[in-house]
mmCIF file of C-alpha atoms and ligand atoms in Angstrom:
data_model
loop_
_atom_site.group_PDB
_atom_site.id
_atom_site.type_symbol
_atom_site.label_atom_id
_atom_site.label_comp_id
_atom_site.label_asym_id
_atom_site.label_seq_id
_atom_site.Cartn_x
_atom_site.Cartn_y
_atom_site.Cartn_z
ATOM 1 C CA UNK A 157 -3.627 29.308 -6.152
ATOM 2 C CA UNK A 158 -0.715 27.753 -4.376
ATOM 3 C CA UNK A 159 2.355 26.072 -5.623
ATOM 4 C CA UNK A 160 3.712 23.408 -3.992
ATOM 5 C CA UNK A 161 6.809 21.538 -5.363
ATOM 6 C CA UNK A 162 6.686 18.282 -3.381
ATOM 7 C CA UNK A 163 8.266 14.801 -3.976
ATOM 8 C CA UNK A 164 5.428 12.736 -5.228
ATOM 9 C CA UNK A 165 5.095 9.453 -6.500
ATOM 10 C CA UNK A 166 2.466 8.168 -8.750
ATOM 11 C CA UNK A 167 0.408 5.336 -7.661
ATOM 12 C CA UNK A 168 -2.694 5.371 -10.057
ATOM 13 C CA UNK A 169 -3.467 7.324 -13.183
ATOM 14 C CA UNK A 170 -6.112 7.345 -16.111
ATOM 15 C CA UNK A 171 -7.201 9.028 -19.188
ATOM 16 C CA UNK A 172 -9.575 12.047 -19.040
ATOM 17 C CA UNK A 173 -10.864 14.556 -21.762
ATOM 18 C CA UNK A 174 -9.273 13.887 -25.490
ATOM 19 C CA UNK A 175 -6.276 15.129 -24.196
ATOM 20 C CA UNK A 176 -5.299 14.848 -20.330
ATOM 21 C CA UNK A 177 -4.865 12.218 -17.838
ATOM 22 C CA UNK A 178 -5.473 12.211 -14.233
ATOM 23 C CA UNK A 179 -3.184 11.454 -11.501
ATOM 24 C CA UNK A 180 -3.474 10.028 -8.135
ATOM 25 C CA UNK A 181 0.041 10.685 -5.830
ATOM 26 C CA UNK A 182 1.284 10.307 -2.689
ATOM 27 C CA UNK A 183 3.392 12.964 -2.084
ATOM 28 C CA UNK A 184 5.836 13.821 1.266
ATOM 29 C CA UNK A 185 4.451 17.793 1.484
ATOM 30 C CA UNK A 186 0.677 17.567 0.898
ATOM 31 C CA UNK A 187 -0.308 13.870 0.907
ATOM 32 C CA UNK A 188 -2.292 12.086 -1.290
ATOM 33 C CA UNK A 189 -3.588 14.466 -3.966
ATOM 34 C CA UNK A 190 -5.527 13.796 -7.246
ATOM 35 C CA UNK A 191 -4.046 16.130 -10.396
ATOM 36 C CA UNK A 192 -4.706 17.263 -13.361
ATOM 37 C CA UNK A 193 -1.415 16.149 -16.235
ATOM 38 C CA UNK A 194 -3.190 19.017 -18.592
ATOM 39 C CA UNK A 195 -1.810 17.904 -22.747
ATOM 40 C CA UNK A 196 0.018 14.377 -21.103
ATOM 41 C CA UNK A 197 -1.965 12.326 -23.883
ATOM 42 C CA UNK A 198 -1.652 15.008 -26.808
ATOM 43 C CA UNK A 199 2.130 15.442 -25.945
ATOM 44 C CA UNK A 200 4.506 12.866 -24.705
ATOM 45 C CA UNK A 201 7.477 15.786 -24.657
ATOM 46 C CA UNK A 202 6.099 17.643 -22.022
ATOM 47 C CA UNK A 203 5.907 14.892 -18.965
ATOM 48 C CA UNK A 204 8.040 12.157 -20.737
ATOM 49 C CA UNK A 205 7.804 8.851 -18.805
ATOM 50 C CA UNK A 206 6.911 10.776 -15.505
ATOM 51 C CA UNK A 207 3.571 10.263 -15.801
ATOM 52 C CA UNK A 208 4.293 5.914 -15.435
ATOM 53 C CA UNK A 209 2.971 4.117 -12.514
ATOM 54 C CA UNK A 210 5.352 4.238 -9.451
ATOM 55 C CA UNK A 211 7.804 6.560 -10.916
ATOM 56 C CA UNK A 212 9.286 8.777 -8.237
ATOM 57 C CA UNK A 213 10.188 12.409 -8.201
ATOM 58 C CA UNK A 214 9.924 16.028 -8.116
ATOM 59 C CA UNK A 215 6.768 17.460 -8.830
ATOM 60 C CA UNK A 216 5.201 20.728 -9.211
ATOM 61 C CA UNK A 217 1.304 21.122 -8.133
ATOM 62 C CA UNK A 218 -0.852 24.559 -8.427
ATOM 63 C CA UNK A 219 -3.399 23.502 -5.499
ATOM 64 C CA UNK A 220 -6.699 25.643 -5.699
ATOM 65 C CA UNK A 221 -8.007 25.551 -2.143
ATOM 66 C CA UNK A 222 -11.345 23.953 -1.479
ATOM 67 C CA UNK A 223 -10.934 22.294 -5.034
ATOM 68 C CA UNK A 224 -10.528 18.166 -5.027
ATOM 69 C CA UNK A 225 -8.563 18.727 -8.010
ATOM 70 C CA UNK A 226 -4.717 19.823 -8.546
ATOM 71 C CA UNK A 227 -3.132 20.850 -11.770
ATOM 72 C CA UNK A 228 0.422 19.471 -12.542
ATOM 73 C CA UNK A 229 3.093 21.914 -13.660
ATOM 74 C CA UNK A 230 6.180 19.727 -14.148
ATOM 75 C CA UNK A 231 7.919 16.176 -12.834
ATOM 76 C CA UNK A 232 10.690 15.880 -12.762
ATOM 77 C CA UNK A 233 11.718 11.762 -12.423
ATOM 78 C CA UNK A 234 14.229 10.781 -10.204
ATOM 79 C CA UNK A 235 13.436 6.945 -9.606
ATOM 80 C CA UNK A 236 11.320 5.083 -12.630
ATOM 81 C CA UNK A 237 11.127 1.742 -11.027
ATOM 82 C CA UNK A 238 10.797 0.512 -14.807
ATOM 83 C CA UNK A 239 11.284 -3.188 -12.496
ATOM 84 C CA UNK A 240 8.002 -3.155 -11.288
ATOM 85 C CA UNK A 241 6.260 -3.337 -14.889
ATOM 86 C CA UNK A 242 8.482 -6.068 -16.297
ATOM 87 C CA UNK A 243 7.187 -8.757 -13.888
ATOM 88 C CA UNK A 244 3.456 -9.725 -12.374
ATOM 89 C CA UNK A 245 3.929 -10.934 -9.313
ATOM 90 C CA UNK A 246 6.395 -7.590 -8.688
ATOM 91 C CA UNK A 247 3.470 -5.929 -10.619
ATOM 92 C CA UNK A 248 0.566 -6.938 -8.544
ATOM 93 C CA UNK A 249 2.157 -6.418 -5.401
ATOM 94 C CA UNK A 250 3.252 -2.807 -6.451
ATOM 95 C CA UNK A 251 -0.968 -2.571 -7.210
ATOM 96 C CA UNK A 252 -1.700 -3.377 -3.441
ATOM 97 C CA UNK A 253 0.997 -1.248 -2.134
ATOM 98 C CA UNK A 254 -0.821 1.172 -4.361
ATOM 99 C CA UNK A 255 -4.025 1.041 -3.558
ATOM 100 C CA UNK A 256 -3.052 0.413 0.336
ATOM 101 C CA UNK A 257 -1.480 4.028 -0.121
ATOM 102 C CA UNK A 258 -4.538 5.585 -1.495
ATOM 103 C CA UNK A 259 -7.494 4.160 0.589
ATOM 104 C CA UNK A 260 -6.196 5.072 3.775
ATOM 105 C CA UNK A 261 -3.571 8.299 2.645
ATOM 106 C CA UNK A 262 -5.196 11.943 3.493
ATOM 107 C CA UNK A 263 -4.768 15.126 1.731
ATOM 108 C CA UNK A 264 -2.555 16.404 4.411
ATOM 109 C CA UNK A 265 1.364 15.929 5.244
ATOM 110 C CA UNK A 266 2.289 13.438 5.875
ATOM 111 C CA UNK A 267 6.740 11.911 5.511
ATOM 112 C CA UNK A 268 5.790 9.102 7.301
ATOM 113 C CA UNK A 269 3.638 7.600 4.717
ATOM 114 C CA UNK A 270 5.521 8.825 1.701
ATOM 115 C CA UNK A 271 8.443 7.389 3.090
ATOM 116 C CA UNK A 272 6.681 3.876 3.615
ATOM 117 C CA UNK A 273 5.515 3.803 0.545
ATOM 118 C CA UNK A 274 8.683 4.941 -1.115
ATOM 119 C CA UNK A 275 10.449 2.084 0.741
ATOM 120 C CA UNK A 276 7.551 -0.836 -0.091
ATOM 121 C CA UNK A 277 7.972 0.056 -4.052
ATOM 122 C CA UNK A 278 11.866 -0.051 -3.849
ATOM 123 C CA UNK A 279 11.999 -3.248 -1.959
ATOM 124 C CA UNK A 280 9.465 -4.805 -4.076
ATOM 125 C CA UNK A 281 12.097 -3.865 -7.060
ATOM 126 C CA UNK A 282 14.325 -5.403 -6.033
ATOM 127 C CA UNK A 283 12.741 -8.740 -5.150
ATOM 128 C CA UNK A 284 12.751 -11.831 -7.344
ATOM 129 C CA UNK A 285 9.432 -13.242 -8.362
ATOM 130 C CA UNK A 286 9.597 -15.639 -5.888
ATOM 131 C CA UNK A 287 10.196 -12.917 -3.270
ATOM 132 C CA UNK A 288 7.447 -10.744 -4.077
ATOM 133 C CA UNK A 289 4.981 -11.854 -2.436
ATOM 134 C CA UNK A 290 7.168 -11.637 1.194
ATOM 135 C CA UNK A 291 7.956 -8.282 -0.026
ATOM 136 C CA UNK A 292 4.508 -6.951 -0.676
ATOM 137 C CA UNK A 293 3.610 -8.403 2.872
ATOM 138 C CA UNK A 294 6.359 -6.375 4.194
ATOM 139 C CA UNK A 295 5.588 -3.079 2.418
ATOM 140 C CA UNK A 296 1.829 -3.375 3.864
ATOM 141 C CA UNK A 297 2.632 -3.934 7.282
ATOM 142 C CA UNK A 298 4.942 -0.855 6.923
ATOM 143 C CA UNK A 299 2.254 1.053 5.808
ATOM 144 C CA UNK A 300 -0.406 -0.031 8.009
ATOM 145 C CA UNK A 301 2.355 1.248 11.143
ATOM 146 C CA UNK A 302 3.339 4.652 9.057
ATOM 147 C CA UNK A 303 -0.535 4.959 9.103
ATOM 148 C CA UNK A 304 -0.336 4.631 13.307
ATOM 149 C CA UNK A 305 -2.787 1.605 13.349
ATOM 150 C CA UNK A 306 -0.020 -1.104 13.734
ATOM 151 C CA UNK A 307 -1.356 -4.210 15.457
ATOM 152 C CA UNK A 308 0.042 -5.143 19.172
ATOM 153 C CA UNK A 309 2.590 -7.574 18.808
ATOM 154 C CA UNK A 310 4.331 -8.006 22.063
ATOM 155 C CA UNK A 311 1.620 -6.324 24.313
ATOM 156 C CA UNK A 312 -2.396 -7.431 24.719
ATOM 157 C CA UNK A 313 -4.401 -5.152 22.764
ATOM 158 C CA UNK A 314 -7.201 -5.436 25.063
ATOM 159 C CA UNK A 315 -5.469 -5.293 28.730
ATOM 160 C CA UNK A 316 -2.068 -4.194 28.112
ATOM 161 C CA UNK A 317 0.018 -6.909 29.600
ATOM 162 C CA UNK A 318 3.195 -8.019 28.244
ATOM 163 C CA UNK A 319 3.327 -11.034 26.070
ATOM 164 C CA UNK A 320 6.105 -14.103 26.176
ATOM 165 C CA UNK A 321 7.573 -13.391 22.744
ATOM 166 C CA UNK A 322 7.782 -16.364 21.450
ATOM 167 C CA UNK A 323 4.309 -17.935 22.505
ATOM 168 C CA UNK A 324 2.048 -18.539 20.042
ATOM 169 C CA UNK A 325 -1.053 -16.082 20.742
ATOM 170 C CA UNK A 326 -4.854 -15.077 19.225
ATOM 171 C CA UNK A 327 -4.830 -12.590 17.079
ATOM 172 C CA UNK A 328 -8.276 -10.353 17.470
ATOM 173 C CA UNK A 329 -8.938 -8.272 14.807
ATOM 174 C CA UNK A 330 -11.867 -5.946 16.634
ATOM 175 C CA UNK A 331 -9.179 -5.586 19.723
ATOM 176 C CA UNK A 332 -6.807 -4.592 16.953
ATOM 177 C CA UNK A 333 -3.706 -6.908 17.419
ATOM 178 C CA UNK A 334 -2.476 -10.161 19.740
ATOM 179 C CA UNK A 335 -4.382 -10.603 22.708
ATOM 180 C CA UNK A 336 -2.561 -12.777 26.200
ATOM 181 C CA UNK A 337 -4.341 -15.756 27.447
ATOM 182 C CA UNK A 338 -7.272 -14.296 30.150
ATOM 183 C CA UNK A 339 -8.274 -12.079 27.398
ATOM 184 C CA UNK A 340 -8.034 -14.495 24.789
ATOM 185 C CA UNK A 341 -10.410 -16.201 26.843
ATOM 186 C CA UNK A 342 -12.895 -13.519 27.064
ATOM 187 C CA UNK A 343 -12.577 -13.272 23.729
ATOM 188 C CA UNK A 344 -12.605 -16.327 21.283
ATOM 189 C CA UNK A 345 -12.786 -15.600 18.213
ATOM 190 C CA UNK A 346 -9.567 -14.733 15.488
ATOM 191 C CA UNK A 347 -6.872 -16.192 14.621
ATOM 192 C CA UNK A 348 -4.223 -18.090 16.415
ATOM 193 C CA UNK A 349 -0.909 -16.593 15.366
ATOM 194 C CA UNK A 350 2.063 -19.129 15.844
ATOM 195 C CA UNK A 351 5.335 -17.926 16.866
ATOM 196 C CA UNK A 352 6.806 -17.822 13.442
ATOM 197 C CA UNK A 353 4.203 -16.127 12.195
ATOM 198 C CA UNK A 354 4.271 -13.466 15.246
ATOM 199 C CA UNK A 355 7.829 -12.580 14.819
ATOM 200 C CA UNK A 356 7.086 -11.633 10.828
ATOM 201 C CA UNK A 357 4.689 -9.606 11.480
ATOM 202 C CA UNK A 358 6.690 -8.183 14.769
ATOM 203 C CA UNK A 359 9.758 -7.641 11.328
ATOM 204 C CA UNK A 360 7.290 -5.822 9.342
ATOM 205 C CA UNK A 361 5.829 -3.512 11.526
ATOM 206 C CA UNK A 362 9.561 -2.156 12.238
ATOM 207 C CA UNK A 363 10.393 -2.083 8.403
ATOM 208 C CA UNK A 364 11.688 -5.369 8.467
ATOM 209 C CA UNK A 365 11.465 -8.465 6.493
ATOM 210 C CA UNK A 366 10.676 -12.005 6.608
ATOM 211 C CA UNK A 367 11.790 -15.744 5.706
ATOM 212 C CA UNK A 368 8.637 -17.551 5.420
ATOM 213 C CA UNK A 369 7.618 -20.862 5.225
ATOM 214 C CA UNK A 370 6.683 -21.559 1.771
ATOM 215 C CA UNK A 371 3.086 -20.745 -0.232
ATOM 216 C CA UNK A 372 1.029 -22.253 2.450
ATOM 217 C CA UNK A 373 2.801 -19.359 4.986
ATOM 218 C CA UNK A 374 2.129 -17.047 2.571
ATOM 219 C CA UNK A 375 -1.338 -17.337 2.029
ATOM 220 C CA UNK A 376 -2.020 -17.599 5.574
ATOM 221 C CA UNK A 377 -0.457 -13.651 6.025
ATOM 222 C CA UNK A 378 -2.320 -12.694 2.784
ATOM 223 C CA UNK A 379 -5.531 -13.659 4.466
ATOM 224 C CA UNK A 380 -4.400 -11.913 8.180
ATOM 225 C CA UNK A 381 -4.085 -8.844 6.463
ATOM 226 C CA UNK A 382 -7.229 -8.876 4.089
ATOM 227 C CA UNK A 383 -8.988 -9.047 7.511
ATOM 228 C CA UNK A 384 -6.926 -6.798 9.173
ATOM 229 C CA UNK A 385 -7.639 -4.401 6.627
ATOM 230 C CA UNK A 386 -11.497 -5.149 5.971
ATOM 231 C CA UNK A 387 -11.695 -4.115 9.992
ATOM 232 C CA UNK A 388 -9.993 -0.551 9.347
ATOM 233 C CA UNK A 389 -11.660 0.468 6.482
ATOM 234 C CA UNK A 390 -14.580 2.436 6.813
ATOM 235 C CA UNK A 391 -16.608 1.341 3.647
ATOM 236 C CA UNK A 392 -17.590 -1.590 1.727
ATOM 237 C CA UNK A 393 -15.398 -0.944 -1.201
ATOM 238 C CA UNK A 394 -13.580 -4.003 -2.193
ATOM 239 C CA UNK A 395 -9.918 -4.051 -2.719
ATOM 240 C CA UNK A 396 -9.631 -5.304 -5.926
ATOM 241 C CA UNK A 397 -5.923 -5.012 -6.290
ATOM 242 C CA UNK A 398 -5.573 -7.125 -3.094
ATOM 243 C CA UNK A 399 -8.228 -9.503 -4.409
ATOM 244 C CA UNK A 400 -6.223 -9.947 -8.097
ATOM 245 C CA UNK A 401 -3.070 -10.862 -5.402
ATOM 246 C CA UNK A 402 -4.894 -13.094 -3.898
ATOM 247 C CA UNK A 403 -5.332 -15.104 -6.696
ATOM 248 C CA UNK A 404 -2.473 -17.450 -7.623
ATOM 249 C CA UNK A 405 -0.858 -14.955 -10.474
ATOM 250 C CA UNK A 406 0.872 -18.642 -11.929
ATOM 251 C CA UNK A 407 -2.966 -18.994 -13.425
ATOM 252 C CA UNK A 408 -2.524 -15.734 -15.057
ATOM 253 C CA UNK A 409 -6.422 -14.752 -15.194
ATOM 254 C CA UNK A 410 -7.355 -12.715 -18.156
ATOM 255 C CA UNK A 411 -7.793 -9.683 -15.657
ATOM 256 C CA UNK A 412 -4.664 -10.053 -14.017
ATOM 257 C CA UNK A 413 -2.336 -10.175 -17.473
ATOM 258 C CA UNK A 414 -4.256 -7.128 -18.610
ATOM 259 C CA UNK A 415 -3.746 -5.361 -15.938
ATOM 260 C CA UNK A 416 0.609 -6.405 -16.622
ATOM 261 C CA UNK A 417 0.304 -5.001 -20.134
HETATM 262 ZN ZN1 ZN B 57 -5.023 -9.205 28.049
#
């Protein structure tokens, strides 16, 4: 047995046994990890509000090695991000940053991706309702380049030449990124990115953000991503917190409000 103390933040939990809930983290020392909060549900005075979604801090884990299955020994909160909860649209984007996180996060070290993820949750805090959706855009993209599978902006993803940046270009999701006209040619299927839309997604990738367009804008990047991400991922297992996003949260589906409560 092993202790780590690691910053960790928690981006999924749920109810196991009479007594204990499970915990999915990201965490900067050891990655993504799945633990064991043994008591949480019997007690409230031993974790507190550590144990809330997104909260952010220092946490003790007693790894076993070749077990799937960490036990918690303390957190200790630093950053509650009590925001997130208190609004849906910050809610559901916090969900697909989330989820993002732990489909594609390994069990190994990894500061890039804690610190992506870190940053995605903060700015998504901070960001009004009608912001959020920008924000969660941002905070993917982010992740997606912490990850190292950033599309090419700037350069063909297929032949490597440099691209006029601010030319509207295709956007091939098997070649990965933008792609310059010959190979565009070859080529002919995706999406043709305009200019506007290039240089948010060039902001992103860098940790930037964005001044969009309006919904129309919005949903456009929604659906680049959803692709971009349906071409990384190596199974057929929907993204259902990107799917509830998708949906227009001003028609508050049942399934969307009880996941806010
Ligand atoms: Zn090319």
């Amino acid at each position: 047995m092993t202790l780590v103390v690691t910053e960790a933040i928690v981006l999924h939990s749920f109810d196991y046994l009479e007594s204990s809930r499970i915990l999915r983290l990201v965490t900067r020392e050891v990655g993504v990890r799945s633990v064991l909060a043994r008591g949480a549900r019997r007690s409230s005075r031993r974790f507190g509000s550590a144990l809330d979604l997104f909260a952010q801090g220092s946490a003790q884990l007693h790894i076993k090695p070749g077990r799937d299955l960490d036990t918690l020994g303390n957190f200790d909160v630093e950053r509650a991000r009590a925001e997130l909860a208190s609004e849906l649209t910050r809610f559901t984007g916090a969900a697909v940053i989330a989820e993002l996180t732990l489909r594609f996060g390994r069990d190994d070290e990894d500061p890039d991706l804690f610190a992506a993820t870190a940053a995605a949750l903060d700015d998504l805090s901070l960001a009004s309702a009608g912001e959020a959706r920008e924000a969660t855009l941002a905070g993917a993209w982010r992740i997606i380049a912490a990850l190292g599978f950033a599309p090419g902006v700037d350069i063909c993803s297929e032949c490597h030449a440099a691209l006029e940046p601010n030319d509207a270009v295709r956007f091939n999701h098997p070649a990965g990124g933008a792609l310059c006209a010959r190979c565009a040619r070859l080529a002919p299927s995706g999406r043709l990115l305009p200019a506007a839309a290039r240089h948010a997604l060039r902001s992103w990738v860098n940790g930037g953000r964005a001044q969009l367009g309006g919904d129309a804008d919005e949903r456009a990047h929604q659906r680049l991503l959803r692709e971009f991400l349906r071409e990384h991922l190596t199974d057929d297992r929907p993204l259902r917190a990107f799917e509830m996003w998708e949906q227009d949260p001003l028609n508050a589906s049942p399934l969307a409000a009880s996941v806010a409560t």
